[in-house]
Amino acid sequence: MEITKPYLLFLGDAPDALAAKTATGIVDWRRDWCVGQIRLPGCKADTGLPDLDVQEAVARGARTMVIGVVNAGGSLPEHWVDQIVAALEAGLDVASGLHERLGDLPRVAEAARAHGRRLHDVRRSDQRFATGKGVKRPGRRLLTVGTDCSVGKKYTALALEAEMRARGLDAEFRATGQTGVLIADRGVAIDAVVADFISGAAEWLTPAAAPDHWDVIEGQGSLFHPSFAGVTLGLLHGAQPDAFVVCHEPTRTTMRNVDFPLPTISDVIDETIAAGRLTNPDIRCVGIAINTAALPEDEARATLDAARAAHALPVSDPVRFGVAPIVDRLLAEFS
Amino acid sequence: MEITKPYLLFLGDAPDALAAKTATGIVDWRRDWCVGQIRLPGCKADTGLPDLDVQEAVARGARTMVIGVVNAGGSLPEHWVDQIVAALEAGLDVASGLHERLGDLPRVAEAARAHGRRLHDVRRSDQRFATGKGVKRPGRRLLTVGTDCSVGKKYTALALEAEMRARGLDAEFRATGQTGVLIADRGVAIDAVVADFISGAAEWLTPAAAPDHWDVIEGQGSLFHPSFAGVTLGLLHGAQPDAFVVCHEPTRTTMRNVDFPLPTISDVIDETIAAGRLTNPDIRCVGIAINTAALPEDEARATLDAARAAHALPVSDPVRFGVAPIVDRLLAEFS
């Protein structure tokens, strides 16, 4: 069920920019789908879109309010519910990528019914999956993997899709998280699938294709993250990638939300090959994507140079410098 | 919510003995909870309990009919529904370990309501979990791991619990699958948890404990199984075991339900240590459990001897020869 555009992005009272990464992702990749943002007092995030209330947004043509923020507990606080109800009353549909279903909130369900509006829970899928089979499928696949969560796996995959298409390749971004699903208008939030079906859902998401077709698959978590490595491994096995790109954020000192040191890029390359070999013996690394947003340009360039020297692989910041060298390597390896 | 005993075990038309492994597991470990079995024409499984119909079972005191069989699709075929409704009409509660909820079957839900009976879906939990944190918890933990699915991880864990308790140790079996939950009357079917919460559910299942307490945790799947390795890894990270035992079935030629070769026992030891080190740097292997049910006794003994020589670890068949040597090693390592 496609979500009707354009969007009003709800940022709530996001405590920092990263909490609103769903909204930011949509603006960065689908700016023309968005008419504005709505923020509550104390909001520390800003997409740069005009601040609107729900009536102003409707007047500018908005059709759906997208919850573009997560709160720490993963659930919807009561003061967000007021805004969601107001949006429904104003005639907007509402879309959310949280684990909690919008329709499980009685006031939201009632307002949607009363006003004939649709609720979209993009993290939940009614799709039934089979368990993974591990059988090699035709077509090519690239997976982005990471030293941590939130290091740029989705942006790297989207940038690779764009660059590959610009070169006339048959490439398609495959979304595996709620923000990616909102950007691609399809996909599976793989972290919300029942555990038995992680690799099966990945197989469903990236089916058999033409020999020259590339699925560019958004990675999740990290094989070294103690909260989410199971999701990462199941996705790796189901995706059976021919190629992978390691994503990294060089200023981070511990893994996101846990007190664990980051693995090195080499650790991630080695372990991805060791584990990925199970369903694709020819898996190989074709590049490194480093998110240098926190660094001035000279430091950014020095960081990329150092990684390039250390790993003998193409290295870039996909947002700052593009992914051309990585696509060059991909084509050299698989032509 | 505890399931009322004793049980009538429903074997349906199980195509082979392994399809009824839930029923077999309950009989092997909780014989005194069972009054009989009910089988449909064509059933190839047999627990050895008397064959009863639902009225006879009620007359012998049965309180709950347990679905002790899985069918290939994982759902409930229509001709099972007739028997489930008949059980409810006769005054029995019904318990199931399938992914599909009993209450989602309209005829079953209606019969339960009409006759005031309870439906138990042991694979589903209404428990909300947090994401895993990876923080070291006090208390000791042992996890059984495997070269494949269905090789004896649950039986090994139950045998270890029994042997450890017989020696006066404070040990508790922690169930992670539907059969284990039915045997222990508690636990979490970890393969039915939402993927984001696999390690978090494992942390919840085996909380901080006294320094000398041992949780003996039922393993799931295999790090080398392309369908389920994500579940296995999330469980390993959440369980943060101090010790593990590798379980193996020596006559199997491919992994269960997929066309993949089995890993070696050494592969499993090495990869369990490599991955488990993330949340417990001191993880170590304390033994090997080989399921020799398919072998005559002389071959069984030869198989154990060969593994003992190859790995310099205690090796036994927990059902045939007990787990004393493995507990000896455990105590030597952690005293």
GROMACS .gro file of N, CA and C in nm, chain A residues 37-163:
model
  381
   37GLN      N    1   0.813   2.063   0.800
   37GLN     CA    2   0.836   1.985   0.922
   37GLN      C    3   0.751   2.043   1.034
   38ILE      N    4   0.724   1.958   1.134
   38ILE     CA    5   0.652   2.004   1.252
   38ILE      C    6   0.733   1.964   1.375
   39ARG      N    7   0.763   2.062   1.460
   39ARG     CA    8   0.851   2.038   1.574
   39ARG      C    9   0.783   2.079   1.703
   40LEU      N   10   0.809   2.004   1.809
   40LEU     CA   11   0.754   2.037   1.941
   40LEU      C   12   0.859   2.116   2.019
   41PRO      N   13   0.816   2.188   2.125
   41PRO     CA   14   0.913   2.263   2.206
   41PRO      C   15   1.025   2.171   2.254
   42GLY      N   16   1.148   2.220   2.247
   42GLY     CA   17   1.263   2.143   2.292
   42GLY      C   18   1.328   2.061   2.182
   43CYS      N   19   1.271   2.061   2.063
   43CYS     CA   20   1.327   1.980   1.953
   43CYS      C   21   1.466   2.031   1.917
   44LYS      N   22   1.563   1.939   1.911
   44LYS     CA   23   1.702   1.977   1.880
   44LYS      C   24   1.739   1.940   1.736
   45ALA      N   25   1.644   1.887   1.661
   45ALA     CA   26   1.672   1.850   1.522
   45ALA      C   27   1.608   1.951   1.428
   46ASP      N   28   1.663   1.958   1.306
   46ASP     CA   29   1.610   2.053   1.207
   46ASP      C   30   1.646   2.002   1.068
   47THR      N   31   1.546   1.977   0.987
   47THR     CA   32   1.573   1.928   0.851
   47THR      C   33   1.596   2.044   0.755
   48GLY      N   34   1.570   2.167   0.800
   48GLY     CA   35   1.580   2.282   0.711
   48GLY      C   36   1.452   2.311   0.634
   49LEU      N   37   1.354   2.225   0.644
   49LEU     CA   38   1.224   2.250   0.580
   49LEU      C   39   1.148   2.356   0.660
   50PRO      N   40   1.049   2.423   0.599
   50PRO     CA   41   0.970   2.521   0.675
   50PRO      C   42   0.894   2.454   0.790
   51ASP      N   43   0.888   2.525   0.904
   51ASP     CA   44   0.808   2.477   1.017
   51ASP      C   45   0.662   2.510   0.991
   52LEU      N   46   0.578   2.408   0.993
   52LEU     CA   47   0.435   2.426   0.965
   52LEU      C   48   0.353   2.361   1.076
   53ASP      N   49   0.230   2.407   1.096
   53ASP     CA   50   0.138   2.328   1.176
   53ASP      C   51   0.055   2.243   1.080
   54VAL      N   52  -0.029   2.157   1.132
   54VAL     CA   53  -0.096   2.062   1.043
   54VAL      C   54  -0.187   2.133   0.942
   55GLN      N   55  -0.253   2.241   0.984
   55GLN     CA   56  -0.342   2.313   0.891
   55GLN      C   57  -0.261   2.377   0.777
   56GLU      N   58  -0.148   2.440   0.815
   56GLU     CA   59  -0.064   2.500   0.711
   56GLU      C   60  -0.013   2.393   0.614
   57ALA      N   61   0.023   2.278   0.670
   57ALA     CA   62   0.074   2.171   0.584
   57ALA      C   63  -0.034   2.124   0.487
   58VAL      N   64  -0.156   2.108   0.535
   58VAL     CA   65  -0.266   2.067   0.447
   58VAL      C   66  -0.287   2.172   0.339
   59ALA      N   67  -0.280   2.300   0.378
   59ALA     CA   68  -0.297   2.409   0.281
   59ALA      C   69  -0.190   2.402   0.171
   60ARG      N   70  -0.070   2.354   0.207
   60ARG     CA   71   0.037   2.341   0.107
   60ARG      C   72   0.032   2.207   0.033
   61GLY      N   73  -0.071   2.130   0.058
   61GLY     CA   74  -0.089   2.007  -0.021
   61GLY      C   75  -0.047   1.878   0.047
   62ALA      N   76   0.003   1.884   0.172
   62ALA     CA   77   0.049   1.762   0.240
   62ALA      C   78  -0.065   1.661   0.249
   63ARG      N   79  -0.030   1.534   0.230
   63ARG     CA   80  -0.130   1.426   0.237
   63ARG      C   81  -0.103   1.330   0.352
   64THR      N   82   0.023   1.321   0.395
   64THR     CA   83   0.060   1.226   0.500
   64THR      C   84   0.159   1.290   0.596
   65MET      N   85   0.136   1.271   0.727
   65MET     CA   86   0.236   1.311   0.826
   65MET      C   87   0.321   1.188   0.858
   66VAL      N   88   0.452   1.202   0.840
   66VAL     CA   89   0.544   1.091   0.867
   66VAL      C   90   0.613   1.116   1.000
   67ILE      N   91   0.606   1.016   1.090
   67ILE     CA   92   0.679   1.025   1.217
   67ILE      C   93   0.826   1.005   1.183
   68GLY      N   94   0.904   1.113   1.191
   68GLY     CA   95   1.042   1.108   1.144
   68GLY      C   96   1.142   1.105   1.257
   69VAL      N   97   1.099   1.059   1.374
   69VAL     CA   98   1.184   1.065   1.493
   69VAL      C   99   1.160   0.938   1.575
   70VAL      N  100   1.265   0.895   1.645
   70VAL     CA  101   1.247   0.786   1.741
   70VAL      C  102   1.272   0.840   1.880
   71ASN      N  103   1.201   0.789   1.978
   71ASN     CA  104   1.237   0.825   2.116
   71ASN      C  105   1.308   0.706   2.179
   72ALA      N  106   1.374   0.732   2.290
   72ALA     CA  107   1.464   0.632   2.347
   72ALA      C  108   1.394   0.499   2.373
   73GLY      N  109   1.273   0.501   2.423
   73GLY     CA  110   1.205   0.377   2.458
   73GLY      C  111   1.149   0.302   2.339
   74GLY      N  112   1.146   0.367   2.222
   74GLY     CA  113   1.092   0.299   2.104
   74GLY      C  114   0.941   0.305   2.095
   75SER      N  115   0.875   0.362   2.193
   75SER     CA  116   0.730   0.371   2.191
   75SER      C  117   0.688   0.515   2.168
   76LEU      N  118   0.560   0.540   2.159
   76LEU     CA  119   0.509   0.674   2.130
   76LEU      C  120   0.464   0.744   2.258
   77PRO      N  121   0.530   0.852   2.298
   77PRO     CA  122   0.487   0.922   2.419
   77PRO      C  123   0.352   0.991   2.396
   78GLU      N  124   0.284   1.018   2.506
   78GLU     CA  125   0.148   1.070   2.502
   78GLU      C  126   0.137   1.204   2.428
   79HIS      N  127   0.241   1.291   2.445
   79HIS     CA  128   0.228   1.423   2.382
   79HIS      C  129   0.250   1.417   2.231
   80TRP      N  130   0.305   1.304   2.181
   80TRP     CA  131   0.307   1.286   2.036
   80TRP      C  132   0.168   1.246   1.987
   81VAL      N  133   0.100   1.169   2.070
   81VAL     CA  134  -0.033   1.120   2.030
   81VAL      C  135  -0.126   1.237   2.000
   82ASP      N  136  -0.118   1.344   2.081
   82ASP     CA  137  -0.201   1.463   2.055
   82ASP      C  138  -0.177   1.515   1.913
   83GLN      N  139  -0.051   1.524   1.873
   83GLN     CA  140  -0.019   1.576   1.740
   83GLN      C  141  -0.065   1.482   1.629
   84ILE      N  142  -0.054   1.352   1.655
   84ILE     CA  143  -0.097   1.254   1.554
   84ILE      C  144  -0.248   1.264   1.534
   85VAL      N  145  -0.320   1.275   1.645
   85VAL     CA  146  -0.466   1.290   1.636
   85VAL      C  147  -0.501   1.419   1.563
   86ALA      N  148  -0.429   1.527   1.592
   86ALA     CA  149  -0.455   1.655   1.525
   86ALA      C  150  -0.433   1.643   1.374
   87ALA      N  151  -0.329   1.568   1.335
   87ALA     CA  152  -0.301   1.549   1.193
   87ALA      C  153  -0.415   1.473   1.125
   88LEU      N  154  -0.461   1.367   1.192
   88LEU     CA  155  -0.571   1.288   1.135
   88LEU      C  156  -0.697   1.374   1.123
   89GLU      N  157  -0.722   1.454   1.225
   89GLU     CA  158  -0.840   1.542   1.222
   89GLU      C  159  -0.830   1.644   1.109
   90ALA      N  160  -0.707   1.686   1.079
   90ALA     CA  161  -0.688   1.785   0.972
   90ALA      C  162  -0.695   1.722   0.833
   91GLY      N  163  -0.704   1.588   0.827
   91GLY     CA  164  -0.721   1.522   0.698
   91GLY      C  165  -0.597   1.454   0.645
   92LEU      N  166  -0.492   1.441   0.729
   92LEU     CA  167  -0.368   1.374   0.686
   92LEU      C  168  -0.372   1.226   0.724
   93ASP      N  169  -0.317   1.140   0.637
   93ASP     CA  170  -0.281   1.005   0.679
   93ASP      C  171  -0.158   1.017   0.770
   94VAL      N  172  -0.124   0.908   0.840
   94VAL     CA  173  -0.004   0.910   0.925
   94VAL      C  174   0.077   0.784   0.899
   95ALA      N  175   0.209   0.801   0.885
   95ALA     CA  176   0.300   0.688   0.864
   95ALA      C  177   0.405   0.688   0.975
   96SER      N  178   0.438   0.568   1.025
   96SER     CA  179   0.535   0.556   1.134
   96SER      C  180   0.628   0.439   1.107
   97GLY      N  181   0.752   0.452   1.154
   97GLY     CA  182   0.847   0.342   1.142
   97GLY      C  183   0.885   0.285   1.277
   98LEU      N  184   0.805   0.310   1.379
   98LEU     CA  185   0.835   0.257   1.512
   98LEU      C  186   0.788   0.112   1.523
   99HIS      N  187   0.843   0.039   1.623
   99HIS     CA  188   0.797  -0.099   1.645
   99HIS      C  189   0.649  -0.100   1.684
  100GLU      N  190   0.608  -0.002   1.766
  100GLU     CA  191   0.469   0.002   1.814
  100GLU      C  192   0.377   0.040   1.699
  101ARG      N  193   0.266  -0.031   1.687
  101ARG     CA  194   0.173  -0.001   1.578
  101ARG      C  195   0.088   0.120   1.612
  102LEU      N  196   0.070   0.211   1.516
  102LEU     CA  197  -0.017   0.326   1.534
  102LEU      C  198  -0.158   0.282   1.575
  103GLY      N  199  -0.208   0.179   1.510
  103GLY     CA  200  -0.344   0.134   1.536
  103GLY      C  201  -0.363   0.072   1.673
  104ASP      N  202  -0.251   0.042   1.743
  104ASP     CA  203  -0.262  -0.011   1.879
  104ASP      C  204  -0.285   0.100   1.981
  105LEU      N  205  -0.274   0.224   1.938
  105LEU     CA  206  -0.303   0.337   2.027
  105LEU      C  207  -0.451   0.371   2.011
  106PRO      N  208  -0.532   0.351   2.113
  106PRO     CA  209  -0.677   0.364   2.095
  106PRO      C  210  -0.720   0.501   2.040
  107ARG      N  211  -0.661   0.610   2.090
  107ARG     CA  212  -0.704   0.741   2.041
  107ARG      C  213  -0.668   0.760   1.894
  108VAL      N  214  -0.553   0.706   1.852
  108VAL     CA  215  -0.511   0.718   1.713
  108VAL      C  216  -0.602   0.633   1.623
  109ALA      N  217  -0.629   0.510   1.667
  109ALA     CA  218  -0.716   0.422   1.588
  109ALA      C  219  -0.854   0.485   1.572
  110GLU      N  220  -0.905   0.542   1.680
  110GLU     CA  221  -1.039   0.602   1.678
  110GLU      C  222  -1.043   0.724   1.585
  111ALA      N  223  -0.940   0.809   1.594
  111ALA     CA  224  -0.937   0.928   1.509
  111ALA      C  225  -0.925   0.890   1.361
  112ALA      N  226  -0.844   0.787   1.331
  112ALA     CA  227  -0.830   0.744   1.192
  112ALA      C  228  -0.964   0.694   1.138
  113ARG      N  229  -1.035   0.617   1.221
  113ARG     CA  230  -1.165   0.565   1.180
  113ARG      C  231  -1.263   0.681   1.159
  114ALA      N  232  -1.267   0.771   1.258
  114ALA     CA  233  -1.365   0.880   1.254
  114ALA      C  234  -1.344   0.970   1.131
  115HIS      N  235  -1.218   0.986   1.090
  115HIS     CA  236  -1.190   1.080   0.982
  115HIS      C  237  -1.155   1.010   0.851
  116GLY      N  238  -1.166   0.878   0.849
  116GLY     CA  239  -1.143   0.804   0.725
  116GLY      C  240  -1.000   0.814   0.675
  117ARG      N  241  -0.904   0.820   0.766
  117ARG     CA  242  -0.763   0.833   0.726
  117ARG      C  243  -0.693   0.698   0.739
  118ARG      N  244  -0.581   0.684   0.669
  118ARG     CA  245  -0.505   0.560   0.671
  118ARG      C  246  -0.384   0.572   0.764
  119LEU      N  247  -0.352   0.461   0.832
  119LEU     CA  248  -0.234   0.452   0.919
  119LEU      C  249  -0.136   0.354   0.854
  120HIS      N  250  -0.011   0.396   0.841
  120HIS     CA  251   0.091   0.310   0.780
  120HIS      C  252   0.199   0.278   0.884
  121ASP      N  253   0.217   0.151   0.913
  121ASP     CA  254   0.328   0.110   1.001
  121ASP      C  255   0.432   0.044   0.914
  122VAL      N  256   0.527   0.124   0.866
  122VAL     CA  257   0.619   0.070   0.765
  122VAL      C  258   0.717  -0.031   0.822
  123ARG      N  259   0.732  -0.033   0.956
  123ARG     CA  260   0.824  -0.132   1.012
  123ARG      C  261   0.758  -0.269   1.021
  124ARG      N  262   0.627  -0.273   1.018
  124ARG     CA  263   0.555  -0.399   1.026
  124ARG      C  264   0.511  -0.440   0.887
  125SER      N  265   0.519  -0.567   0.862
  125SER     CA  266   0.477  -0.617   0.732
  125SER      C  267   0.380  -0.731   0.756
  126ASP      N  268   0.275  -0.737   0.677
  126ASP     CA  269   0.185  -0.851   0.687
  126ASP      C  270   0.231  -0.964   0.597
  127GLN      N  271   0.341  -0.939   0.525
  127GLN     CA  272   0.399  -1.041   0.440
  127GLN      C  273   0.439  -1.163   0.523
  128ARG      N  274   0.401  -1.284   0.478
  128ARG     CA  275   0.449  -1.407   0.542
  128ARG      C  276   0.576  -1.450   0.469
  129PHE      N  277   0.679  -1.479   0.545
  129PHE     CA  278   0.803  -1.523   0.484
  129PHE      C  279   0.824  -1.672   0.507
  130ALA      N  280   0.902  -1.734   0.419
  130ALA     CA  281   0.950  -1.870   0.444
  130ALA      C  282   1.083  -1.859   0.519
  131THR      N  283   1.128  -1.968   0.578
  131THR     CA  284   1.263  -1.967   0.633
  131THR      C  285   1.362  -1.963   0.516
  132GLY      N  286   1.480  -1.909   0.541
  132GLY     CA  287   1.582  -1.898   0.437
  132GLY      C  288   1.624  -2.035   0.387
  133LYS      N  289   1.655  -2.041   0.260
  133LYS     CA  290   1.696  -2.170   0.202
  133LYS      C  291   1.845  -2.174   0.169
  134GLY      N  292   1.906  -2.057   0.148
  134GLY     CA  293   2.049  -2.053   0.119
  134GLY      C  294   2.085  -2.092  -0.023
  135VAL      N  295   1.986  -2.112  -0.109
  135VAL     CA  296   2.014  -2.152  -0.248
  135VAL      C  297   2.059  -2.029  -0.327
  136LYS      N  298   2.165  -2.046  -0.407
  136LYS     CA  299   2.219  -1.935  -0.485
  136LYS      C  300   2.118  -1.891  -0.590
  137ARG      N  301   2.093  -1.758  -0.594
  137ARG     CA  302   1.997  -1.704  -0.691
  137ARG      C  303   2.072  -1.628  -0.800
  138PRO      N  304   2.021  -1.630  -0.924
  138PRO     CA  305   2.086  -1.550  -1.029
  138PRO      C  306   2.071  -1.401  -1.001
  139GLY      N  307   2.152  -1.319  -1.069
  139GLY     CA  308   2.158  -1.176  -1.042
  139GLY      C  309   2.273  -1.146  -0.948
  140ARG      N  310   2.314  -1.016  -0.944
  140ARG     CA  311   2.425  -0.973  -0.858
  140ARG      C  312   2.370  -0.898  -0.738
  141ARG      N  313   2.443  -0.907  -0.628
  141ARG     CA  314   2.400  -0.838  -0.506
  141ARG      C  315   2.519  -0.771  -0.437
  142LEU      N  316   2.495  -0.649  -0.392
  142LEU     CA  317   2.593  -0.577  -0.311
  142LEU      C  318   2.526  -0.542  -0.179
  143LEU      N  319   2.596  -0.565  -0.069
  143LEU     CA  320   2.543  -0.533   0.065
  143LEU      C  321   2.636  -0.432   0.131
  144THR      N  322   2.578  -0.332   0.197
  144THR     CA  323   2.660  -0.244   0.279
  144THR      C  324   2.662  -0.300   0.421
  145VAL      N  325   2.780  -0.304   0.482
  145VAL     CA  326   2.794  -0.353   0.620
  145VAL      C  327   2.865  -0.243   0.699
  146GLY      N  328   2.870  -0.257   0.831
  146GLY     CA  329   2.925  -0.147   0.909
  146GLY      C  330   3.007  -0.188   1.028
  147THR      N  331   3.089  -0.095   1.075
  147THR     CA  332   3.158  -0.114   1.202
  147THR      C  333   3.063  -0.090   1.319
  148ASP      N  334   2.946  -0.031   1.290
  148ASP     CA  335   2.850   0.003   1.396
  148ASP      C  336   2.714   0.029   1.331
  149CYS      N  337   2.612   0.054   1.412
  149CYS     CA  338   2.485   0.108   1.366
  149CYS      C  339   2.505   0.254   1.327
  150SER      N  340   2.415   0.306   1.244
  150SER     CA  341   2.410   0.450   1.213
  150SER      C  342   2.545   0.505   1.171
  151VAL      N  343   2.609   0.439   1.076
  151VAL     CA  344   2.737   0.489   1.025
  151VAL      C  345   2.730   0.525   0.877
  152GLY      N  346   2.614   0.503   0.812
  152GLY     CA  347   2.602   0.543   0.672
  152GLY      C  348   2.574   0.429   0.575
  153LYS      N  349   2.524   0.316   0.624
  153LYS     CA  350   2.499   0.202   0.535
  153LYS      C  351   2.387   0.232   0.434
  154LYS      N  352   2.285   0.302   0.480
  154LYS     CA  353   2.173   0.335   0.390
  154LYS      C  354   2.216   0.440   0.288
  155TYR      N  355   2.283   0.547   0.333
  155TYR     CA  356   2.328   0.651   0.240
  155TYR      C  357   2.425   0.595   0.138
  156THR      N  358   2.514   0.507   0.182
  156THR     CA  359   2.609   0.447   0.090
  156THR      C  360   2.537   0.366  -0.017
  157ALA      N  361   2.438   0.286   0.026
  157ALA     CA  362   2.364   0.205  -0.072
  157ALA      C  363   2.288   0.295  -0.169
  158LEU      N  364   2.225   0.400  -0.120
  158LEU     CA  365   2.152   0.491  -0.208
  158LEU      C  366   2.246   0.563  -0.304
  159ALA      N  367   2.363   0.603  -0.254
  159ALA     CA  368   2.461   0.670  -0.340
  159ALA      C  369   2.513   0.574  -0.447
  160LEU      N  370   2.534   0.448  -0.409
  160LEU     CA  371   2.579   0.349  -0.507
  160LEU      C  372   2.472   0.326  -0.613
  161GLU      N  373   2.346   0.315  -0.570
  161GLU     CA  374   2.238   0.298  -0.668
  161GLU      C  375   2.239   0.414  -0.767
  162ALA      N  376   2.250   0.537  -0.716
  162ALA     CA  377   2.245   0.655  -0.804
  162ALA      C  378   2.362   0.655  -0.902
  163GLU      N  379   2.482   0.626  -0.852
  163GLU     CA  380   2.600   0.627  -0.939
  163GLU      C  381   2.593   0.515  -1.044
   0.00000   0.00000   0.00000
